[in-house]
PDB file of C-alpha atoms in Angstrom:
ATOM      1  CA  UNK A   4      18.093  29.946  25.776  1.00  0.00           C
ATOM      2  CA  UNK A   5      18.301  26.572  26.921  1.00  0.00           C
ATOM      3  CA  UNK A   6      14.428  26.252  27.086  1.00  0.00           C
ATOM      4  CA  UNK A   7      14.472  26.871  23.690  1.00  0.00           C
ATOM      5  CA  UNK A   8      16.867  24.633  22.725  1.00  0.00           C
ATOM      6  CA  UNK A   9      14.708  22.188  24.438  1.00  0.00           C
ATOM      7  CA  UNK A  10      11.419  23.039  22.879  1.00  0.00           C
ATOM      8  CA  UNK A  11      13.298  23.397  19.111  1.00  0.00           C
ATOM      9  CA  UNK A  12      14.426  19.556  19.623  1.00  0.00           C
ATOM     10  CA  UNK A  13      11.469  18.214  21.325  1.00  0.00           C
ATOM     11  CA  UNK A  14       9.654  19.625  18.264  1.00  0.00           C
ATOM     12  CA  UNK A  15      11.954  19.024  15.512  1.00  0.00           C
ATOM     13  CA  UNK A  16      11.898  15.184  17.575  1.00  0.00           C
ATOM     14  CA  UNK A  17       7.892  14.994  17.535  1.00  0.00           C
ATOM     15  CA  UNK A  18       7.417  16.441  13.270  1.00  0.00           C
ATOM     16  CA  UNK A  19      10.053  14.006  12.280  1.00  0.00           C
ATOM     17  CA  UNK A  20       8.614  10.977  13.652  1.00  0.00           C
ATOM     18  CA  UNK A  21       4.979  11.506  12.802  1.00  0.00           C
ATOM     19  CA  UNK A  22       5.011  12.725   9.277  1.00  0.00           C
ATOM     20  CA  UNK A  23       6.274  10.719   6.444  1.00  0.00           C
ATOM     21  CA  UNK A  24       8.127  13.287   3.869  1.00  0.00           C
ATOM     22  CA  UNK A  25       6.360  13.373   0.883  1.00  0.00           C
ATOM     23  CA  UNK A  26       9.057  12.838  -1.668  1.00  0.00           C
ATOM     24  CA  UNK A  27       6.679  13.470  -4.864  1.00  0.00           C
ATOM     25  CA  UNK A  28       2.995  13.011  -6.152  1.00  0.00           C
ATOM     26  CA  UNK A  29       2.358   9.559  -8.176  1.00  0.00           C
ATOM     27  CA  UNK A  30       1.111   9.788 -11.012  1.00  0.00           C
ATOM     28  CA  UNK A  31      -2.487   9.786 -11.900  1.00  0.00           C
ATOM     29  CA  UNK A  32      -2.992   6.455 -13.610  1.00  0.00           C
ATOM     30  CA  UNK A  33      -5.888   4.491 -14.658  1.00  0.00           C
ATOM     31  CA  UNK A  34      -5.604   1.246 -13.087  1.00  0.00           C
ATOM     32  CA  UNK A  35      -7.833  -2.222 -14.132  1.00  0.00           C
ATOM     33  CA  UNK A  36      -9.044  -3.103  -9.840  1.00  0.00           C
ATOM     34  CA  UNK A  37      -9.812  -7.047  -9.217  1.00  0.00           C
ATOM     35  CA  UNK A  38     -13.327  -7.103 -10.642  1.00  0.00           C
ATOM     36  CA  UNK A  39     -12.069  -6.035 -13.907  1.00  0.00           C
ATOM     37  CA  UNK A  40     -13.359  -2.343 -13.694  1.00  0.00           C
ATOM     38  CA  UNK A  41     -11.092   1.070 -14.440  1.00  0.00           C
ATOM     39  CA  UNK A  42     -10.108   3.217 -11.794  1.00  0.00           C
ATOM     40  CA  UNK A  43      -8.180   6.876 -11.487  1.00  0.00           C
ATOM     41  CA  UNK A  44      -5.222   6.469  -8.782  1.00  0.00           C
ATOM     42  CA  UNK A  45      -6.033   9.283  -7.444  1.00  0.00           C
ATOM     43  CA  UNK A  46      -9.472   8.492  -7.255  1.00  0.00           C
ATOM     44  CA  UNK A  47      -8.102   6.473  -3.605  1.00  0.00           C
ATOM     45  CA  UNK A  48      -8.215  10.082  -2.264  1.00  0.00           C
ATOM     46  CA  UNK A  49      -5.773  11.216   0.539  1.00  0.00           C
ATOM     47  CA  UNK A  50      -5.687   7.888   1.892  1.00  0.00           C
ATOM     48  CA  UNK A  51      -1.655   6.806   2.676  1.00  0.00           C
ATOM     49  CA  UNK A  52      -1.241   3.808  -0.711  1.00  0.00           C
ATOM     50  CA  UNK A  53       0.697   0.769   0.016  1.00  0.00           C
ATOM     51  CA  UNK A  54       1.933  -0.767  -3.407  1.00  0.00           C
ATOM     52  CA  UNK A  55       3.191  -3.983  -3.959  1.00  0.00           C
ATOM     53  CA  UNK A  56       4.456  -4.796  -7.885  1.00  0.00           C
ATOM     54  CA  UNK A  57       4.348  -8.666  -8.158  1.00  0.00           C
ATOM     55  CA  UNK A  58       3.541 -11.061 -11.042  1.00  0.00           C
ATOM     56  CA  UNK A  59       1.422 -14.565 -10.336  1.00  0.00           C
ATOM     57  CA  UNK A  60       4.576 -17.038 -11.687  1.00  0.00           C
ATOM     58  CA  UNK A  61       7.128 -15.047  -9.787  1.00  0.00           C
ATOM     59  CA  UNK A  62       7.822 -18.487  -7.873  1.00  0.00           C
ATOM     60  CA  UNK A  63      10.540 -17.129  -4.453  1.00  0.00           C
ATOM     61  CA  UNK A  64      10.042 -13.142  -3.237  1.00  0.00           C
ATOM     62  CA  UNK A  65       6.600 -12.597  -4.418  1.00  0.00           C
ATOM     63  CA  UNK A  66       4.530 -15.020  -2.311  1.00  0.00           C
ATOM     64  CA  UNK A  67       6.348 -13.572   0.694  1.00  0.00           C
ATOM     65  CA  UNK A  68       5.895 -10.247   0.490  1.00  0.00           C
ATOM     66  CA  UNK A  69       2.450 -10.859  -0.269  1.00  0.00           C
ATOM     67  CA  UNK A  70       1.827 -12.629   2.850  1.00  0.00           C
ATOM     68  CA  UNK A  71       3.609  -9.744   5.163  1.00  0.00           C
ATOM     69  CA  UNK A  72       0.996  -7.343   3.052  1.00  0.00           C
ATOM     70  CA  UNK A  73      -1.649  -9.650   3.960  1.00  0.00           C
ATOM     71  CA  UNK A  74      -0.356  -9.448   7.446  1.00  0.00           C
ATOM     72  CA  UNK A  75      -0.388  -5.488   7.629  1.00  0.00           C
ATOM     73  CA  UNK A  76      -4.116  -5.736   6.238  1.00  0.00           C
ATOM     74  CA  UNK A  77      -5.016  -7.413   9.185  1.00  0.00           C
ATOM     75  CA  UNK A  78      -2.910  -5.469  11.469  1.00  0.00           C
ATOM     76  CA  UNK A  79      -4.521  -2.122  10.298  1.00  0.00           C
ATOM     77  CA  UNK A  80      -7.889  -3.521  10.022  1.00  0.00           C
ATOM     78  CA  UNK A  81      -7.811  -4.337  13.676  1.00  0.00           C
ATOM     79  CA  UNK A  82      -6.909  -0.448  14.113  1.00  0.00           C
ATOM     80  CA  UNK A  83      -9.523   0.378  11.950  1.00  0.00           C
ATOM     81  CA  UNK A  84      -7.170   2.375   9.549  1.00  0.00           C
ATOM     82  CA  UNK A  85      -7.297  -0.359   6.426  1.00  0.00           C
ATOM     83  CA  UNK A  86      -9.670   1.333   4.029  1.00  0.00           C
ATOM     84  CA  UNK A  87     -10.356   4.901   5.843  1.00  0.00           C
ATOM     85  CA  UNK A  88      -6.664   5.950   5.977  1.00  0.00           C
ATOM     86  CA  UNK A  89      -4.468   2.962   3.941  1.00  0.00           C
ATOM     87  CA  UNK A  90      -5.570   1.694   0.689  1.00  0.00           C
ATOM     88  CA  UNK A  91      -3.430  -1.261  -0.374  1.00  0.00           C
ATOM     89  CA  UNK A  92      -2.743  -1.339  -4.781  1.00  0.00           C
ATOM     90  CA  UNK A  93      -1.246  -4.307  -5.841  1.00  0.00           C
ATOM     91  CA  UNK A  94       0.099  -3.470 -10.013  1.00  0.00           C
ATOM     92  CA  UNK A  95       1.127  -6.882 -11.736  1.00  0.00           C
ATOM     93  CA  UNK A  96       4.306  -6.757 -14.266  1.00  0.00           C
ATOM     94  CA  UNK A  97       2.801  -9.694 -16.496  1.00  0.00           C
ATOM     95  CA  UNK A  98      -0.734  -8.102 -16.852  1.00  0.00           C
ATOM     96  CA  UNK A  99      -0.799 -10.047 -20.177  1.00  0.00           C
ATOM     97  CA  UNK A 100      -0.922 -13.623 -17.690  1.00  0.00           C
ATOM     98  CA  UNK A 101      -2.165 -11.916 -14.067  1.00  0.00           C
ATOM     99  CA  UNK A 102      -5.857 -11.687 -15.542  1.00  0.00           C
ATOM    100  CA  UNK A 103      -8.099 -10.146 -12.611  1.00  0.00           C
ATOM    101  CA  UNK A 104      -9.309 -13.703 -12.281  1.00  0.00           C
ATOM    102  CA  UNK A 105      -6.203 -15.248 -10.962  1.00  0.00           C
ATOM    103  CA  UNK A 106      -5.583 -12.665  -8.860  1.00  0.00           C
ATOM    104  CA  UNK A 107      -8.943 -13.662  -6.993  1.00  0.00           C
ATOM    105  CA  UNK A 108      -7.534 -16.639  -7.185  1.00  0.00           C
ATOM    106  CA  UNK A 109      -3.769 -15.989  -5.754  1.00  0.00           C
ATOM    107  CA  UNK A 110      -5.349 -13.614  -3.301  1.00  0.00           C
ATOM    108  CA  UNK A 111      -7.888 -15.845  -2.083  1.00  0.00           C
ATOM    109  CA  UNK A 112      -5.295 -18.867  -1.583  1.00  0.00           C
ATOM    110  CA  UNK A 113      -2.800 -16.461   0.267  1.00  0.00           C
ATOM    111  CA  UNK A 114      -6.081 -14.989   3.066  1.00  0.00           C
ATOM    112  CA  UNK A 115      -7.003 -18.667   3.029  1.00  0.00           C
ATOM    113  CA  UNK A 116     -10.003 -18.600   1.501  1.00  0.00           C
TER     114      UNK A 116
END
């Protein structure tokens, strides 16, 4: 009995901290990527999707959480995981203003390029 007690917890332990619940399936939308092309959400594949909502003349939050994605690019590229297994999606809320040019732009000035 008490051995499995032990085994039930160690496993309920282990699947609860390696699995992220999946709460729902996003929707399959048609995104406009960086370069100005049209791509299928889903087209990212199984991949886990990290996505930030900003706009460019959001002048306090934005900026900051864009850094700290910019710093878990770099973290996961070092583990070899950005790309293969994470795909980062960045969706603007002023896509009338956030043209994929200054996005370049913002993105380039936040990597320090």
């Amino acid at each position: 009995m008490l051995v499995t007690f032990v085994a039930g917890i160690s496993y309920w332990l282990w699947w609860g901290t390696s699995r992220l619940p999946v709460v729902d399936r996003a929707p399959n939308w048609t995104l406009q990527n960086i370069n100005g092309q049209r791509e299928v959400f889903q087209d990212l594949g199984s991949r886990v999707k990290l996505i930030e909502f900003i706009f460019l003349n959001c002048p306090d939050i934005c900026p900051t959480t864009t850094i700290n994605m910019v710093k878990m690019q770099e973290e996961l590229k070092r583990k070899q995981l950005f790309g293969t297994h994470v795909a980062f999606v960045g969706i603007t809320f002023d896509p009338e203003r956030d043209n994929p040019e200054l996005i370049k732009k913002y993105a380039n000035n936040l990597m320090g390029k």
